[in-house]
Amino acid sequence: MFNAQYFRTFITLVETGSFTRTARHLDMTQPGVSQHVRKLEQYLGKPLLERQGRRFTLTEAGRRAYDYGLRLFAEHEQFRHSLDDDALDTGECRIASPGSVGLMFYPYILGQQQMSPGLTVNYSFAFSHEIVSDVLAGRHDLGIVTEPIRHPELDCKLWHQEPLCLVVPADFTGTSLAELMGIGFLNYSDGINHAGALLRSNFPDEFRSMGQFRRQGFTNEVGMVLDAVARGLGFTVVSRLVLETSPWQRQVKELDLPVTEYETLHLVSRSGAKIARRYARLLDGFREQRMRERFGYGEVASPL
């Protein structure tokens, strides 16, 4: 039968190199230590030690058993700490978001994970309908979506807003809606809605619908749409998060507009579920960082 105490005794024996010191460290008798090692060898069906009098060396099976035991107890401790909902820097976080958010939020989380080795993050990039399904099924504890969700089994609340940017090729010199119509529109999953909202606010007398624009293409990966803009194939409207993380920043430019519209981000979780404090730490930390980057240190400002 599997017995974790046998593994713990064996690990201590390997690390102290002595049956006597192991017995003293674990408050056992020396025969008790020997019995634990024999029981573990019987369970595994392999000799773990090659004994030479009072000294010993590890067999190949012994080295593998020692490595496995270390992983076993490390995973056990990580699991135990993950059950503590009040822990800020240990435990597992399961989060999903669209690419427009994850392009910057996921690297931020990785930085936090580097500073907190006990923190484990499983992050998925997905479309909103997939995120909702996965949260309902329990595959994610928290989802970030770009539209408010109304569902009897879900809680949905505002989290953060990012400005929408009208992005054109770097050599584009136009400023009017007619000139934008001339180069055409590059679409992605939320592109029509974002572009419609931004253009309607800034060209109220001319804009009727996105049907006015020639479609120059579509990609389901928002991070790639600026590649097409950089090649001069058209314009698009994306969250500032996408623009700031794009490798094509220097090949495109943002068109200055008088009215700002936002991509509004919502947090989705199962109704009544208690969200561990480590999630709030990640979410609040990222949002505060974005506020500082956009409005400056020491200035309290929020579009929400």
CSV table of C-alpha atoms in Angstrom, one decimal, residues 5-141:
chain,number,residue,atom,x,y,z
A,5,GLN,CA,5.6,8.6,5.3
A,6,TYR,CA,7.8,5.9,3.8
A,7,PHE,CA,8.8,8.4,1.1
A,8,ARG,CA,9.4,11.1,3.6
A,9,THR,CA,11.7,8.8,5.7
A,10,PHE,CA,13.6,7.8,2.5
A,11,ILE,CA,14.0,11.4,1.4
A,12,THR,CA,15.4,12.3,4.8
A,13,LEU,CA,17.7,9.4,4.8
A,14,VAL,CA,19.1,10.4,1.4
A,15,GLU,CA,19.6,14.0,2.4
A,16,THR,CA,21.2,13.2,5.8
A,17,GLY,CA,23.2,10.2,4.5
A,18,SER,CA,22.8,8.5,7.9
A,19,PHE,CA,20.2,6.1,9.5
A,20,THR,CA,21.1,7.6,12.9
A,21,ARG,CA,20.7,11.2,11.9
A,22,THR,CA,17.4,10.3,10.1
A,23,ALA,CA,16.0,8.7,13.2
A,24,ARG,CA,17.0,11.7,15.3
A,25,HIS,CA,15.6,14.2,12.8
A,26,LEU,CA,12.2,12.3,12.5
A,27,ASP,CA,12.1,11.3,16.2
A,28,MET,CA,12.1,7.6,15.3
A,29,THR,CA,14.2,4.6,16.2
A,30,GLN,CA,16.9,3.5,13.8
A,31,PRO,CA,15.2,0.1,13.3
A,32,GLY,CA,12.0,2.1,12.5
A,33,VAL,CA,13.9,4.0,9.7
A,34,SER,CA,15.2,0.7,8.3
A,35,GLN,CA,11.7,-0.8,8.4
A,36,HIS,CA,10.3,2.2,6.4
A,37,VAL,CA,12.9,1.8,3.7
A,38,ARG,CA,12.2,-2.0,3.5
A,39,LYS,CA,8.5,-1.3,3.2
A,40,LEU,CA,9.1,1.2,0.5
A,41,GLU,CA,11.3,-1.3,-1.4
A,42,GLN,CA,8.7,-4.0,-1.1
A,43,TYR,CA,6.0,-1.6,-2.4
A,44,LEU,CA,8.1,-0.5,-5.4
A,45,GLY,CA,9.5,-4.0,-6.0
A,46,LYS,CA,13.1,-2.7,-6.4
A,47,PRO,CA,16.1,-2.3,-4.1
A,48,LEU,CA,16.7,1.4,-3.3
A,49,LEU,CA,20.0,1.2,-1.5
A,50,GLU,CA,23.3,-0.6,-1.9
A,51,ARG,CA,24.5,-1.0,1.6
A,52,GLN,CA,28.2,-1.2,2.5
A,53,GLY,CA,28.3,-1.6,6.3
A,54,ARG,CA,27.0,1.7,7.8
A,55,ARG,CA,27.3,3.5,4.5
A,56,PHE,CA,25.0,3.2,1.5
A,57,THR,CA,24.7,4.4,-2.1
A,58,LEU,CA,21.5,4.8,-4.1
A,59,THR,CA,20.5,2.3,-6.9
A,60,GLU,CA,19.0,3.7,-10.1
A,61,ALA,CA,15.6,2.9,-8.6
A,62,GLY,CA,16.6,4.8,-5.5
A,63,ARG,CA,17.6,7.9,-7.4
A,64,ARG,CA,14.3,7.9,-9.3
A,65,ALA,CA,12.3,7.2,-6.1
A,66,TYR,CA,14.1,10.2,-4.4
A,67,ASP,CA,13.3,12.5,-7.3
A,68,TYR,CA,9.7,11.3,-7.4
A,69,GLY,CA,9.3,11.8,-3.7
A,70,LEU,CA,10.6,15.4,-3.9
A,71,ARG,CA,8.0,16.2,-6.7
A,72,LEU,CA,5.3,14.4,-4.7
A,73,PHE,CA,5.7,16.5,-1.6
A,74,ALA,CA,6.2,19.8,-3.6
A,75,GLU,CA,3.0,19.2,-5.4
A,76,HIS,CA,1.3,18.3,-2.1
A,77,GLU,CA,2.4,21.6,-0.5
A,78,GLN,CA,1.3,23.5,-3.6
A,79,PHE,CA,-2.1,21.8,-3.5
A,80,ARG,CA,-2.5,22.4,0.2
A,81,HIS,CA,-1.7,26.1,-0.2
A,82,SER,CA,-4.1,26.4,-3.2
A,83,LEU,CA,-7.0,25.5,-0.8
A,84,ASP,CA,-6.4,28.8,1.1
A,85,ASP,CA,-8.6,31.4,-0.6
A,86,ASP,CA,-7.0,34.1,1.5
A,87,ALA,CA,-3.4,33.4,0.2
A,88,LEU,CA,-2.2,36.2,-2.1
A,89,ASP,CA,0.9,34.6,-3.6
A,90,THR,CA,0.2,30.8,-3.7
A,91,GLY,CA,-2.4,28.6,-5.3
A,92,GLU,CA,-3.8,28.2,-8.8
A,93,CYS,CA,-5.6,30.7,-10.9
A,94,ARG,CA,-7.6,29.6,-13.9
A,95,ILE,CA,-8.4,32.6,-16.2
A,96,ALA,CA,-9.7,33.1,-19.8
A,97,SER,CA,-9.9,36.2,-21.9
A,98,PRO,CA,-10.0,37.4,-25.5
A,99,GLY,CA,-6.7,38.0,-27.2
A,100,SER,CA,-7.1,41.8,-27.0
A,101,VAL,CA,-6.8,41.6,-23.2
A,102,GLY,CA,-4.5,38.6,-22.9
A,103,LEU,CA,-1.7,40.1,-25.1
A,104,MET,CA,-0.8,42.4,-22.2
A,105,PHE,CA,-2.5,40.8,-19.2
A,106,TYR,CA,-0.9,37.4,-19.6
A,107,PRO,CA,2.7,38.8,-19.6
A,108,TYR,CA,1.8,40.8,-16.5
A,109,ILE,CA,0.6,37.6,-14.8
A,110,LEU,CA,3.8,35.8,-15.8
A,111,GLY,CA,5.8,38.6,-14.1
A,112,GLN,CA,3.8,38.2,-10.9
A,113,GLN,CA,4.3,34.4,-11.1
A,114,GLN,CA,8.1,34.9,-11.3
A,115,MET,CA,7.9,36.9,-8.0
A,116,SER,CA,5.6,34.4,-6.4
A,117,PRO,CA,6.8,30.8,-7.1
A,118,GLY,CA,3.9,29.3,-5.3
A,119,LEU,CA,1.5,30.9,-7.8
A,120,THR,CA,0.3,28.8,-10.7
A,121,VAL,CA,-1.7,30.3,-13.6
A,122,ASN,CA,-3.6,28.5,-16.3
A,123,TYR,CA,-4.5,31.1,-18.9
A,124,SER,CA,-6.6,30.5,-22.0
A,125,PHE,CA,-7.1,32.8,-25.0
A,126,ALA,CA,-10.7,32.4,-26.3
A,127,PHE,CA,-13.8,34.1,-27.7
A,128,SER,CA,-16.4,35.4,-25.4
A,129,HIS,CA,-18.9,32.5,-26.0
A,130,GLU,CA,-16.2,30.0,-25.3
A,131,ILE,CA,-15.2,31.7,-22.1
A,132,VAL,CA,-18.8,31.7,-20.9
A,133,SER,CA,-19.2,28.0,-21.6
A,134,ASP,CA,-15.9,27.2,-19.9
A,135,VAL,CA,-16.8,29.2,-16.8
A,136,LEU,CA,-20.2,27.5,-16.6
A,137,ALA,CA,-18.5,24.1,-16.9
A,138,GLY,CA,-16.0,24.9,-14.2
A,139,ARG,CA,-12.9,24.8,-16.5
A,140,HIS,CA,-12.1,28.4,-15.6
A,141,ASP,CA,-12.8,30.2,-12.3
